[in-house]
Short mmCIF file of C-alpha atoms (C1' of nucleotides) in Angstrom, two decimals:
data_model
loop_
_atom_site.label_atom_id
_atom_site.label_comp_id
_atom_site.label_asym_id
_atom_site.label_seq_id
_atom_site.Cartn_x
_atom_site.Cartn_y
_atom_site.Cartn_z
CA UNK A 21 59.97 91.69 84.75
CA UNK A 22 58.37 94.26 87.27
CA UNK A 23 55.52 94.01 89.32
CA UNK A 24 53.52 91.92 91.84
CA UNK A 25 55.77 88.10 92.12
CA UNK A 26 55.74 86.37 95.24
CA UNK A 27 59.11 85.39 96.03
CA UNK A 28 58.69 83.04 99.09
CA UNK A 29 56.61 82.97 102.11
CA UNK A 30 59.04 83.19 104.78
CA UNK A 31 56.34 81.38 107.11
CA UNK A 32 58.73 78.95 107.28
CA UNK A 33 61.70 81.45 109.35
CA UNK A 34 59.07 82.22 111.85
CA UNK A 35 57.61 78.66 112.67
CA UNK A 36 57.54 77.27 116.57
CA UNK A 37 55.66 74.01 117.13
CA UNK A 38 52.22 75.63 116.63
CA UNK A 39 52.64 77.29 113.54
CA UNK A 40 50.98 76.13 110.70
CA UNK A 41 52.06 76.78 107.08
CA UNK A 42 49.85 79.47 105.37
CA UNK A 43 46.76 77.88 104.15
CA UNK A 44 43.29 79.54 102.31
CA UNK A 45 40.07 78.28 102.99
CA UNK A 46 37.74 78.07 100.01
CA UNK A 47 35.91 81.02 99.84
CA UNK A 48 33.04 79.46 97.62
CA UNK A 49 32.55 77.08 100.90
CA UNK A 50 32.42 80.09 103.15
CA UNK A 51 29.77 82.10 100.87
CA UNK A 52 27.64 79.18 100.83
CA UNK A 53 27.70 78.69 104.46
CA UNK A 54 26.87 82.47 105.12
CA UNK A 55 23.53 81.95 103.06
CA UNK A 56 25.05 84.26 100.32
CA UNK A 57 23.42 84.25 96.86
CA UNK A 58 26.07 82.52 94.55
CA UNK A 59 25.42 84.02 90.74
CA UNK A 60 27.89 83.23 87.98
CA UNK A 61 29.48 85.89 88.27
CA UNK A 62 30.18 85.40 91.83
CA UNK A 63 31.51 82.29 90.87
CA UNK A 64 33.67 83.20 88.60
CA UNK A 65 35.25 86.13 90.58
CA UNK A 66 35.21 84.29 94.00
CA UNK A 67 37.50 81.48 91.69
CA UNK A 68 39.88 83.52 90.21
CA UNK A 69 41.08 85.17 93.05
CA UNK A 70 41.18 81.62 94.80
CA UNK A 71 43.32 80.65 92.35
CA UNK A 72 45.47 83.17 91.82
CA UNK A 73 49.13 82.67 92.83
CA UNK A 74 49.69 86.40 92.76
CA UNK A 75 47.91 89.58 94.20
CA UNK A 76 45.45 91.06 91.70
CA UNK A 77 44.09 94.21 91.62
CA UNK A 78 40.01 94.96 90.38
CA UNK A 79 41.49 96.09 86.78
CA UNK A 80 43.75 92.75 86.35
CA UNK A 81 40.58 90.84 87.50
CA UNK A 82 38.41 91.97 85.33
CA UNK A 83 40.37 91.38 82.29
CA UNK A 84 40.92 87.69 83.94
CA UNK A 85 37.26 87.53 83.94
CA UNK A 86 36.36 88.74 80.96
CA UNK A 87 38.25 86.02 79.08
CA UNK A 88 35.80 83.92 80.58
CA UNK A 89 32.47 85.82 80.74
CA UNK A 90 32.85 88.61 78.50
CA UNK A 91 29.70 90.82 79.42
CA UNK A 92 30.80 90.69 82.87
CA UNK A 93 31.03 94.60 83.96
CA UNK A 94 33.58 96.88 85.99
CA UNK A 95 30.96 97.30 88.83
CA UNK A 96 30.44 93.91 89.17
CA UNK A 97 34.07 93.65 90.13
CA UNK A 98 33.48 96.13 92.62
CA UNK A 99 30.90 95.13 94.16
CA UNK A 100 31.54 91.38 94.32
CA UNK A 101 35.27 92.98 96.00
CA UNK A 102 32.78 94.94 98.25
CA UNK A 103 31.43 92.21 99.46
CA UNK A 104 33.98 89.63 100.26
CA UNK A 105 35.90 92.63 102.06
CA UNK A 106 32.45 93.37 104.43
CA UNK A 107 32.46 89.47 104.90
CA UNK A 108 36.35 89.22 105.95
CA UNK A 109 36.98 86.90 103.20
CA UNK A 110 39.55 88.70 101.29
CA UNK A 111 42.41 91.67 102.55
CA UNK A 112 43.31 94.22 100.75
CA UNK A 113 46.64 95.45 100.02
CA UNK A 114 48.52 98.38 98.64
CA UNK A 115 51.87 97.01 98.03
CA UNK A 116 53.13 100.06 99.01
CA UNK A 117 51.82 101.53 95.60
CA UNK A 118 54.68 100.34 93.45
CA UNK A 119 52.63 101.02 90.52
CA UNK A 120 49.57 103.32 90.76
CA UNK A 121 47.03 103.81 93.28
CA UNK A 122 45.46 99.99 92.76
CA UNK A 123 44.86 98.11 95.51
CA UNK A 124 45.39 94.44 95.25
CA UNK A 125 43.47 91.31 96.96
CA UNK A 126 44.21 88.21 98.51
CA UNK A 127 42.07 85.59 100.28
CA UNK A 128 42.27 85.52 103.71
CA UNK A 129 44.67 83.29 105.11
CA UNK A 130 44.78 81.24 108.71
CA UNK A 131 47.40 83.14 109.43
CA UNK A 132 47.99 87.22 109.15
CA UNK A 133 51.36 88.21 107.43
CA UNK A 134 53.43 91.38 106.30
CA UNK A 135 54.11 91.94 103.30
CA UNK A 136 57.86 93.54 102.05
CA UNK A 137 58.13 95.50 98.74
CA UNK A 138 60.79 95.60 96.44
CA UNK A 139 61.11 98.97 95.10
CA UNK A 140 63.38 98.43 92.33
CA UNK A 141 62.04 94.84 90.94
CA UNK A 142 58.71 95.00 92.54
CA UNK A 143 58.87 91.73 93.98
CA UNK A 144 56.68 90.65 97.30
CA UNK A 145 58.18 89.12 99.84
CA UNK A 146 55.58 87.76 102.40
CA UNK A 147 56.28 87.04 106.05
CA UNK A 148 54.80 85.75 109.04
CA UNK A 149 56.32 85.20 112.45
CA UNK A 150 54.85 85.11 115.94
CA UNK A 151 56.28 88.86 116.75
CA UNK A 152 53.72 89.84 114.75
CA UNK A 153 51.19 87.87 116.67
CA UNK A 154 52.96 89.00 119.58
CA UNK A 155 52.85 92.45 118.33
CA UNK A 156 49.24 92.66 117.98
CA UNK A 157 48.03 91.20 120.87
CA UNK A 158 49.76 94.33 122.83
CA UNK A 159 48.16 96.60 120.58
CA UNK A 160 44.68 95.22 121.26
CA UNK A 161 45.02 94.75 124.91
CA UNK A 162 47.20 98.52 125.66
CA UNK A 163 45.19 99.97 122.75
CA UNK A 164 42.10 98.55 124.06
CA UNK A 165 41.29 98.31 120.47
CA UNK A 166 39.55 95.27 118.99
CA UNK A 167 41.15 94.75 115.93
CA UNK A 168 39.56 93.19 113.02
CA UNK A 169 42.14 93.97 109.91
CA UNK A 170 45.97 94.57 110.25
CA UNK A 171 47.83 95.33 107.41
CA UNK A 172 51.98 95.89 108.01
CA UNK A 173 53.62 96.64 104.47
CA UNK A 174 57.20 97.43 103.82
CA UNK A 175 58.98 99.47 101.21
CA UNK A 176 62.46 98.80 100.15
CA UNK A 177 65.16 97.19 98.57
CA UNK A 178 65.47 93.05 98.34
CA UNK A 179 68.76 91.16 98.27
CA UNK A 180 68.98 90.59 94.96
CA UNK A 181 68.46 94.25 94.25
CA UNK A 182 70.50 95.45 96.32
CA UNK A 183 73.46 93.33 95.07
CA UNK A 184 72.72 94.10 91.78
CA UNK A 185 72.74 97.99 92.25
CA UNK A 186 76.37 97.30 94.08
CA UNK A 187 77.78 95.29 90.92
CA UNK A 188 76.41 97.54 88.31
CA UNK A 189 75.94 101.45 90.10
CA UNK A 190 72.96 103.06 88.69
CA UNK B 451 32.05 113.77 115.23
CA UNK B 452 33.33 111.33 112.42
CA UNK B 453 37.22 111.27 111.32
CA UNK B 454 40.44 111.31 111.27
CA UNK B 455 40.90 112.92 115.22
CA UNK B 456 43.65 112.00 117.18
CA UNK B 457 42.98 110.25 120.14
CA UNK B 458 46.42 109.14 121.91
CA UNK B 459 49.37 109.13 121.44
CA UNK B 460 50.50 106.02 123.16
CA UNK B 461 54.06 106.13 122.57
CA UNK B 462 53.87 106.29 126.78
CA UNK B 463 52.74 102.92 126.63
CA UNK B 464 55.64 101.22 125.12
CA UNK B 465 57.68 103.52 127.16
CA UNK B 466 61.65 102.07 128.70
CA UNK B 467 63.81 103.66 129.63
CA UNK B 468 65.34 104.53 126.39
CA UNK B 469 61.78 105.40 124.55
CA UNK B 470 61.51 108.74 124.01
CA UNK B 471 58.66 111.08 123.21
CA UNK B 472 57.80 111.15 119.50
CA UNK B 473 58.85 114.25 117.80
CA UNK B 474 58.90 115.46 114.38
CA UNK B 475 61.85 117.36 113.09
CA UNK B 476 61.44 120.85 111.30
CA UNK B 477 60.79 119.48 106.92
CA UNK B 478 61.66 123.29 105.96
CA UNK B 479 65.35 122.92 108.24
CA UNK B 480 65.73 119.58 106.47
CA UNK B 481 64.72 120.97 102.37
CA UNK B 482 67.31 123.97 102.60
CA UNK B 483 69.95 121.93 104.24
CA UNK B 484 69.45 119.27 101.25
CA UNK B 485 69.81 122.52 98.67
CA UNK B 486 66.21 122.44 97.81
CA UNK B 487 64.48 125.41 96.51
CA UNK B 488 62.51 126.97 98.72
CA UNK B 489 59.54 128.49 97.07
CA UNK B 490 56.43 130.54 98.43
CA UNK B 491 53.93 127.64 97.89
CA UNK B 492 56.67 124.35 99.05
CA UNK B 493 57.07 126.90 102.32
CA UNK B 494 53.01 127.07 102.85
CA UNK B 495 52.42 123.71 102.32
CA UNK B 496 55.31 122.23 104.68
CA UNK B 497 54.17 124.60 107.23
CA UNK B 498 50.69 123.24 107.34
CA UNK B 499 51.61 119.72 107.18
CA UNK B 500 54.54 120.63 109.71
CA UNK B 501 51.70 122.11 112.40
CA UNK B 502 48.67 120.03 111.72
CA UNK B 503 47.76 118.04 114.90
CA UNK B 504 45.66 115.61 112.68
CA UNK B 505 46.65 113.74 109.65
CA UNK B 506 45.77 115.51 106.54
CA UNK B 507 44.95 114.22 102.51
CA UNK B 508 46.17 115.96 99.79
CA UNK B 509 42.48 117.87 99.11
CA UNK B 510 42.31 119.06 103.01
CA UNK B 511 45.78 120.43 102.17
CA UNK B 512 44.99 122.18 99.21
CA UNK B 513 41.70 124.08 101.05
CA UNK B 514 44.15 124.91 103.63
CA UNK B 515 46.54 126.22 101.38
CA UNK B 516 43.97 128.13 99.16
CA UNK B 517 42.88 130.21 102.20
CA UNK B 518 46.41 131.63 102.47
CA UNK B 519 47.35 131.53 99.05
CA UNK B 520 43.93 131.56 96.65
CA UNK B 521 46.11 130.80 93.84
CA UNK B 522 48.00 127.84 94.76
CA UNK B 523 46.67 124.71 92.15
CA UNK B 524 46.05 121.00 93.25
CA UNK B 525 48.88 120.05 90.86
CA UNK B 526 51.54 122.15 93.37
CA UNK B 527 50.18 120.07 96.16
CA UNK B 528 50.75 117.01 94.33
CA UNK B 529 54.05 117.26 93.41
CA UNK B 530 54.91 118.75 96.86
CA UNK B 531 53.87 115.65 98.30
CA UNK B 532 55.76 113.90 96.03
CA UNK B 533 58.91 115.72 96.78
CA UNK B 534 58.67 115.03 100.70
CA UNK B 535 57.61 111.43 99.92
CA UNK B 536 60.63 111.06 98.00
CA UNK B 537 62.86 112.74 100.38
CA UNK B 538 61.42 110.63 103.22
CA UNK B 539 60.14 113.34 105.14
CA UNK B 540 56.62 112.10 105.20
CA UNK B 541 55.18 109.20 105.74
CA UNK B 542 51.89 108.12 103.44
CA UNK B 543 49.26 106.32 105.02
CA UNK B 544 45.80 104.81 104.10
CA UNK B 545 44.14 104.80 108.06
CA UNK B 546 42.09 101.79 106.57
CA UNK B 547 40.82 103.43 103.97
CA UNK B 548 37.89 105.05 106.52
CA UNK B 549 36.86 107.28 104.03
CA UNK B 550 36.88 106.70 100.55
CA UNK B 551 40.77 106.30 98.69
CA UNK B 552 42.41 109.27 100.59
CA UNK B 553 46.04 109.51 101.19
CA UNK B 554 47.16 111.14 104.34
CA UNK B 555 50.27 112.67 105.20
CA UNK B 556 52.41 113.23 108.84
CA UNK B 557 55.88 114.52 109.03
CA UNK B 558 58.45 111.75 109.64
CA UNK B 559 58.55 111.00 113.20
CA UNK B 560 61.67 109.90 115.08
CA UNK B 561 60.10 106.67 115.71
CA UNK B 562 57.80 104.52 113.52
CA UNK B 563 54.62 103.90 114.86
CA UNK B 564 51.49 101.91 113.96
CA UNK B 565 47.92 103.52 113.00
CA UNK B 566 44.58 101.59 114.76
CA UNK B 567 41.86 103.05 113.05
CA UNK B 568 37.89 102.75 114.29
CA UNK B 569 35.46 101.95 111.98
CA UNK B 570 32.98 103.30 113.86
CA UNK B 571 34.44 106.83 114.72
CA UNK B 572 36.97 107.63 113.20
CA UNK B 573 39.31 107.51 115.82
CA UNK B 574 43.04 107.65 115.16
CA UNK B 575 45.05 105.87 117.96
CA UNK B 576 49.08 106.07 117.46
CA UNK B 577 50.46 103.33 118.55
CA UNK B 578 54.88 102.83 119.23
CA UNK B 579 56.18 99.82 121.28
CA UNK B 580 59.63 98.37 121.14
CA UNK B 581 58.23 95.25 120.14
CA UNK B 582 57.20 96.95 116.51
CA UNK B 583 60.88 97.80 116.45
CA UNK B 584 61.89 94.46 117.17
CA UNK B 585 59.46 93.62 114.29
CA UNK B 586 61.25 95.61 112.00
CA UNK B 587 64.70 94.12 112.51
CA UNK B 588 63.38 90.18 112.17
CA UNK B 589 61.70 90.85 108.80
CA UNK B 590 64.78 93.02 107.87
CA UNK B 591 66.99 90.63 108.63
CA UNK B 592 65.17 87.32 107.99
CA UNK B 593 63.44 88.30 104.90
CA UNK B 594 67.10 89.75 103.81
CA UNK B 595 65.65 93.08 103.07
CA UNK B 596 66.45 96.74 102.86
CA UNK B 597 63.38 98.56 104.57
CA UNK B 598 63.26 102.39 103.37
CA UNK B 599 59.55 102.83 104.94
CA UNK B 600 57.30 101.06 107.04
CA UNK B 601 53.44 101.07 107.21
CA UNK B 602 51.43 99.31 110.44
CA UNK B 603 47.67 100.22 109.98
CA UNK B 604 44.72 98.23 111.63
CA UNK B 605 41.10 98.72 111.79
CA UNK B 606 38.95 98.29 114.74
CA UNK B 607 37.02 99.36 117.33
CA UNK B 608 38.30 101.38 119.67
CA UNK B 609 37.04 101.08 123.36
CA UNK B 610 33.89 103.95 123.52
CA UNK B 611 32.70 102.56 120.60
CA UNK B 612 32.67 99.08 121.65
CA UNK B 613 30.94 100.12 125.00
CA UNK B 614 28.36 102.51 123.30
CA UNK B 615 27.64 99.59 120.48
CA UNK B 616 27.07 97.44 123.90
CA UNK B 617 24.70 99.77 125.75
CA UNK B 618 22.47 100.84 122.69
CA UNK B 619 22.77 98.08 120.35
CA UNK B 620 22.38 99.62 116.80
"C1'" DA C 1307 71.11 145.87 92.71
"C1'" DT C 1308 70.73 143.41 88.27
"C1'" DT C 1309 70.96 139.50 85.33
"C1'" DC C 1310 70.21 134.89 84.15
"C1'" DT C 1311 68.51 130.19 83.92
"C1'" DA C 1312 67.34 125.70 85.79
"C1'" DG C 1313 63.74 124.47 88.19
"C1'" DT C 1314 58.94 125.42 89.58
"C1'" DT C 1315 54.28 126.87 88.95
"C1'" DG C 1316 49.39 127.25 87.10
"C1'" DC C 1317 46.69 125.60 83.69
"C1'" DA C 1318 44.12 122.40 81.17
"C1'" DA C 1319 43.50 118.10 79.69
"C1'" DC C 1320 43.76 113.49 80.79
"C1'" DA C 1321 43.72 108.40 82.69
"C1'" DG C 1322 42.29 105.51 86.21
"C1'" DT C 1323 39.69 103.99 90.38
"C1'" DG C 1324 35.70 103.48 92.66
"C1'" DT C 1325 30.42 104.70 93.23
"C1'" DT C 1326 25.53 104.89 92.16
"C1'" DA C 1327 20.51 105.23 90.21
"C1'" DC C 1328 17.87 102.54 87.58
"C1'" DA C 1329 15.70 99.13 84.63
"C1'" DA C 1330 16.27 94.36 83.31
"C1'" DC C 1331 17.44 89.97 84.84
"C1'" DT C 1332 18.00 85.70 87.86
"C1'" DG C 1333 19.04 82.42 91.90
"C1'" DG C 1334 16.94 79.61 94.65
"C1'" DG C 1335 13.05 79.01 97.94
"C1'" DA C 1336 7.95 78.00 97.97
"C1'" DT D 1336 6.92 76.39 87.61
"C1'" DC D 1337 6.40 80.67 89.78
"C1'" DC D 1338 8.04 84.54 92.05
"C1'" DC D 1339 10.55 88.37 94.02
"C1'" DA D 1340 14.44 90.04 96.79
"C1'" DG D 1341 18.65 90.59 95.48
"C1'" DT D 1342 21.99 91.09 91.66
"C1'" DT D 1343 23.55 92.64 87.25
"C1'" DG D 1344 24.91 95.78 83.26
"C1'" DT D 1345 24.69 100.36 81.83
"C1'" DA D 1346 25.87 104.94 81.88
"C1'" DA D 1347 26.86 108.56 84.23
"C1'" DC D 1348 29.43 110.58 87.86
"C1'" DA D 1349 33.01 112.27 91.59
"C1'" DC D 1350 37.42 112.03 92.86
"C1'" DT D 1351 42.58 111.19 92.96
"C1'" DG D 1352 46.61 111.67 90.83
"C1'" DT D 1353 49.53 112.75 86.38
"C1'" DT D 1354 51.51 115.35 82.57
"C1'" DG D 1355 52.92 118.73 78.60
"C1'" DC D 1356 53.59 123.28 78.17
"C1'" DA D 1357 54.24 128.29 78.51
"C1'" DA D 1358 54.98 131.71 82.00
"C1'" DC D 1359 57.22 132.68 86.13
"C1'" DT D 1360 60.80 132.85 89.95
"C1'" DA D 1361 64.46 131.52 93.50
"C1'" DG D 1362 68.71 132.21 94.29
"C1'" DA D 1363 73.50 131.95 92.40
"C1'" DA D 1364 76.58 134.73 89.69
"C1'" DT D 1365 77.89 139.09 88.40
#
DNA sequence: ATTCTAGTTGCAACAGTGTTACAACTGGGA
DNA sequence: TCCCAGTTGTAACACTGTTGCAACTAGAAT
C-alpha cells in the first residue's frame, strides 16, 4: 500500500532536556484570534486538515470535504490553502513528488522537522533533532537571511525497503 | 529586478580546511561514459543547463533551446529532464515556490547545499556548511535510511530587503 | 561507406494543478 | 434585524507535465 503513511516521528532520537514532543496548535483557535472571518467552509477545511493523521494534498481534501459539504468547490480549497499558508498556519510539502506534482499540507507544528521519503513504498519518515535547529540558526545569522519557512526533504530508500529489495532482487 | 538571480555562493562560509569550492562535473562526460545516446537535442539541452549561472525551469529551457534549435518540442525537454533526474545528474528544486509551480534544475554539485530564497526579491543565496553534512548522516543513520537526494530550501528575507523594507516601510 | 534497429523525437491530445473575474451569498458587527 | 465587506461557487483559463504513435536517427555491425 503506496503513498503518504507516517511511519514514526523520530522526535524522540533527537530529544535533550528542552525538547518537546511535536505538538499542533488548533488552528480554528489561531483564526479566531487573528480576527479572521470563520465561514463553514473554513470550518470544515481548517478541521480536516487538523485532524488528519496523514499529509493531504488540495485534491484528497476536497474529496474529504465533499463527503461532508458537497457543494463545496475546488477554489475554495485553494483559497482557504492560500490563506492559512499567508498566515503561517500550515507548511507545505512536496514529498519529494513520489506521486505527481501535488503538494501536500500539514499544520504547523512547535517544532520544524525533515521529512525522509521512501521511494519504493512511499512511506514518510519525519524527523526532528536540534542539528537542524542548529543548522538553521547558522544559516540565518552567516546568511543574514531571516528565515520564515524551511523545508529539508529527503529521497530514498527506508529499512524495510531496502531489506526487502536484498531478500527478493528486483 | 525580480527572480531567480544568484546572489552568493557561500560555500566560503562553511569553509575548513577540507571544504572545497563547489563544482559541477561535465553531465555530457558523465551520459557517454554511462552508454547513453547522445543525440542533437540531449547535447543542446545539457549544454545549457551545464553553463547557466542561474537556475533554470523546464519552460526557460525550452526558449533557450528553441533559439538554437526552432524545432526542438517541450515534450524533448521533459523527458530530458527526466533522464538526468533519473541518472542523478540534476538536482530538482522548488526555491519556495517564488513564482508560481516551477521546477528548476542545476547540475549535481560535488557538495549538497541548501537554497534561502527571498520573498521579496527573488534572491537565490546557496548556502553549504559542514553542519548540513553532519545533518545528513544523523537522519541517515538515525532514521535508518538510504538518502539518494537531498532538498534544503527556505524562504526569507534576505538582508537588502530587510533594510530597504526598514527605511521605506511599504 | 552502408545498413539496420532499438531508442528517440515531434506531434497532438490529454489530465491535473492552481488562478481569476464576476455575480450571488453570508458572517458577524452595528 | 440590517447591512456590507469579505467569501463563495461557477466557469473559464494558463500552465506543467504525460503519453501513444508514426517518423526519424545514433551509433553499432557489416
Amino acid at each position: 500500500m503506496r503513498g503518504n503513511t507516517i511511519i514514526a516521528t523520530e522526535s524522540q532520537l533527537g530529544r535533550t532536556k528542552n525538547d518537546g514532543v511535536i505538538s499542533r496548535p488548533s488552528l480554528m483557535k489561531e483564526l479566531i484570534a487573528r480576527g479572521i472571518r470563520i465561514t463553514t467552509q473554513r470550518r470544515l477545511l481548517v478541521q480536516i486538515i487538523q485532524d488528519s493523521p496523514r499529509h493531504l494534498d488540495a485534491a484528497k481534501l476536497l474529496e474529504i470535504a465533499k463527503e461532508r459539504d458537497a457543494g463545496i468547490d475546488r477554489s475554495t480549497v485553494y483559497r482557504t490553502i492560500g490563506l492559512l499558508k499567508g498566515q503561517g498556519l500550515i507548511d507545505e510539502l512536496d514529498l519529494m513528488h513520489l506521486e505527481g506534482e501535488k503538494h501536500y499540507y500539514e499544520a504547523k507544528t512547535n517544532r520544524d522537522h525533515c521529512h525522509l521519503a521512501c521511494f519504493r513504498c512511499g512511506a514518510i519518515i519525519e524527523y526532528a533533532s536540534p542539528a537542524f535547529e542548529k543548522l538553521k540558526d547558522e544559516m540565518a545569522k552567516r546568511g543574514d537571511f531571516a528565515i520564515r519557512v524551511v523545508r529539508l526533504e529527503a529521497g530514498g530508500f527506508c529499512r524495510r525497503c531496502r531489506k526487502a529489495a536484498h531478500s527478493e532482487p528486483a
